[in-house]
């Protein structure tokens, strides 16, 4: 797959961007699980430790022009001519002779050529808490070159939102100084705000991090002051220090903080040299301070030089890391380790299908994207600024389904954390802050129910029934078992039904912008009711499996009650309505002038099993009839043009974008799932194909965002910018598209008892293969489709032996014998 800005590498492990002027910054992540950064293809982006709001290390200017500034910049300057440029193109934006950015799994490599100098910067984070910029410069000229090298970025030092809104005050606590002996630039802040609200109360606490910036080359000069380094009325494009060939050796005790180092490279013709720049954090140890005097050299007249507190233990820790990574062998080892780690991650799921793009997504990029959404929730991206949201509860529960196939132990830990953010009554925070504690409770009606979904999927994957007995405290009460947490969520939702047995809408459901239908407690969410039905059905299955027959019985009755309510009150003739508001008005009905039909109440009618036979087919046919676009079905139709304060934000949003009628990929993924459940493999795959981020049906200059990851939404034909996508990377569609692909299209699905093989594919496919690690065994599954059907398993063989039906039942003795002492088994499936 190729567009005018780039293509995937042969092995699909990299996306190669071949020119810098992409329609939007095309971004990647670097991370070791604690120290994180975003890196754009031109070196832009920011770094943070654990939490992008509270522990921001470097700055990134929101809404900035030029866009995507600042970043991690390396600028080369030819000593002889004085000309300077950056191998990452930004920030100097000199026209380069060659440019290439390779985004890989948690690393980016940006390379270019200018005036016969090749230069390459590799950005990544090793297991230690620092980022490495490994720079290689090659002189391809016939004459020797002396280059000044500048490495710089702007520092934030602490709370990123306060840095934005209270900067004139915030800067009075910044400190940056250079340690001549170790040649390390240190930076920190003497206070730390850990809350978000606007208040006149000042924090009375120091930021507990010490930032260090160093390199493996000798340092010729440095700057800690942005003002000194950049110069008056200049920007990161043309710092005075770069232009004049040297920094002014500034330190600051107040002011905007910069970390800038100046080095020199002398290169013979044909010679290449590699060096490393390091930016990292160590905990600030206040126990054993020493004092240094700063600013004597910059202190005209009678003013006082500054005494600055230094942190001996922190300094030792930083020096140790710098010493380690000044050694190129350690950098190489760390990079090899990173690559190995993510190759292993990918090895748990491998597919070979007739669709190349599906292979690229399921084997690499979709798996990678779900590991990123799991890590960053909806918090740190170029579209989620990392200033507000913390960890979203509903999103994060869904995000567990991605890494679940590869690292169930990560998911286990996360689920315990999430259960700890549930309240005794079964309600939950809507978002919470893992670093500083606390969260926001909004009352969204769907949020509590995502915890049971995630827990049940975890058990299907791992078979770890004992997890249900693990104890975790409620946020506001004593500990209870995971099973009790699960029951609490369901009971909470059941206790909040209206007299018609439909769920209350509250201040929103999955759709955050249907936010003024149900604030008075009367409006009903048909979608949440369907979601509840789904969870009840899942719960019945779990209770039956673990012998909780009474509970299974009770939930069966609840399911029937709800199913009846939905089919009595919510069927509109050809599809299901979306809900009612506090005033009793219906939305998502043929009677409405706008917002007549919503996607989610059709797909979930099927997913929850409440729509059977004819109704199931009809409502999904209505999706095709009214919602279809070249990029998949829209979230609703027709988009709202009239503001309705009794519906909410969706009606205030411009038609065709976001939740007001865009192709919102998260519901698109559920439509694929529903079509698979209906067995319509051609239709399911048609939608899946349309939604692929690299699908060229929309011209890339219009589509704009990264073609290697899903975006939250694509503008629909209801807007003149149809096809423009936004909010790439952090979207629930990533996880569901992955599971759609593996579990529902290719049909390799975990159950409590084992693996179920239930493909739903295009008729034209003659076969495909899947490798899926499941409970420690690699299943090499070969599916043949000689007669061209969409679904229907005719025979299933495990290690050459026929099994009944389409299940690999781990409770079955025969199956157990076949699996005994094996780490790899062969499965042959015949459709027909
Ligand atoms: C965004 C939110 C998600 C929400 C969706 C629809 O993707 O992250 O929580 O469900 O929008 O409003």
CSV table of C-alpha atoms and ligand atoms in Angstrom, one decimal, residues 378 384 392 394-395 398 430 446 450 509-514 635 658-659 664 666-667 670 712 727 730-732, ligand 1:
chain,number,residue,atom,x,y,z
A,378,UNK,CA,-7.8,9.0,25.7
A,384,UNK,CA,-6.3,14.5,23.3
A,392,UNK,CA,-11.4,7.0,31.0
A,394,UNK,CA,-15.4,3.0,29.8
A,395,UNK,CA,-12.7,3.4,27.2
A,398,UNK,CA,-12.6,-1.8,26.3
A,430,UNK,CA,-16.1,8.0,34.7
A,446,UNK,CA,-23.1,2.9,30.4
A,450,UNK,CA,-17.9,-2.0,30.9
A,509,UNK,CA,-24.3,7.0,27.5
A,510,UNK,CA,-21.6,5.7,25.1
A,511,UNK,CA,-22.4,8.7,23.0
A,512,UNK,CA,-21.1,11.5,25.2
A,513,UNK,CA,-22.9,14.1,23.2
A,514,UNK,CA,-26.4,12.8,23.8
A,635,UNK,CA,-23.3,7.1,13.4
A,658,UNK,CA,-17.9,13.8,15.4
A,659,UNK,CA,-21.1,12.4,16.9
A,664,UNK,CA,-17.5,7.2,13.8
A,666,UNK,CA,-16.1,2.7,17.1
A,667,UNK,CA,-19.8,2.1,16.2
A,670,UNK,CA,-19.8,-2.9,16.2
A,712,UNK,CA,-11.9,8.2,15.8
A,727,UNK,CA,-8.5,12.0,16.3
A,730,UNK,CA,-6.6,6.9,20.7
A,731,UNK,CA,-9.9,5.5,19.7
A,732,UNK,CA,-12.0,2.5,20.9
B,1,LIG,C1,-15.0,9.3,22.4
B,1,LIG,C2,-14.8,8.9,23.8
B,1,LIG,C3,-15.7,7.7,24.1
B,1,LIG,C4,-17.1,7.9,23.7
B,1,LIG,C5,-17.1,8.3,22.2
B,1,LIG,C6,-18.5,8.7,21.8
B,1,LIG,O1,-14.4,8.3,21.5
B,1,LIG,O2,-13.5,8.6,24.1
B,1,LIG,O3,-15.6,7.5,25.5
B,1,LIG,O4,-17.8,6.7,23.9
B,1,LIG,O5,-16.3,9.5,22.0
B,1,LIG,O6,-19.0,9.8,22.4
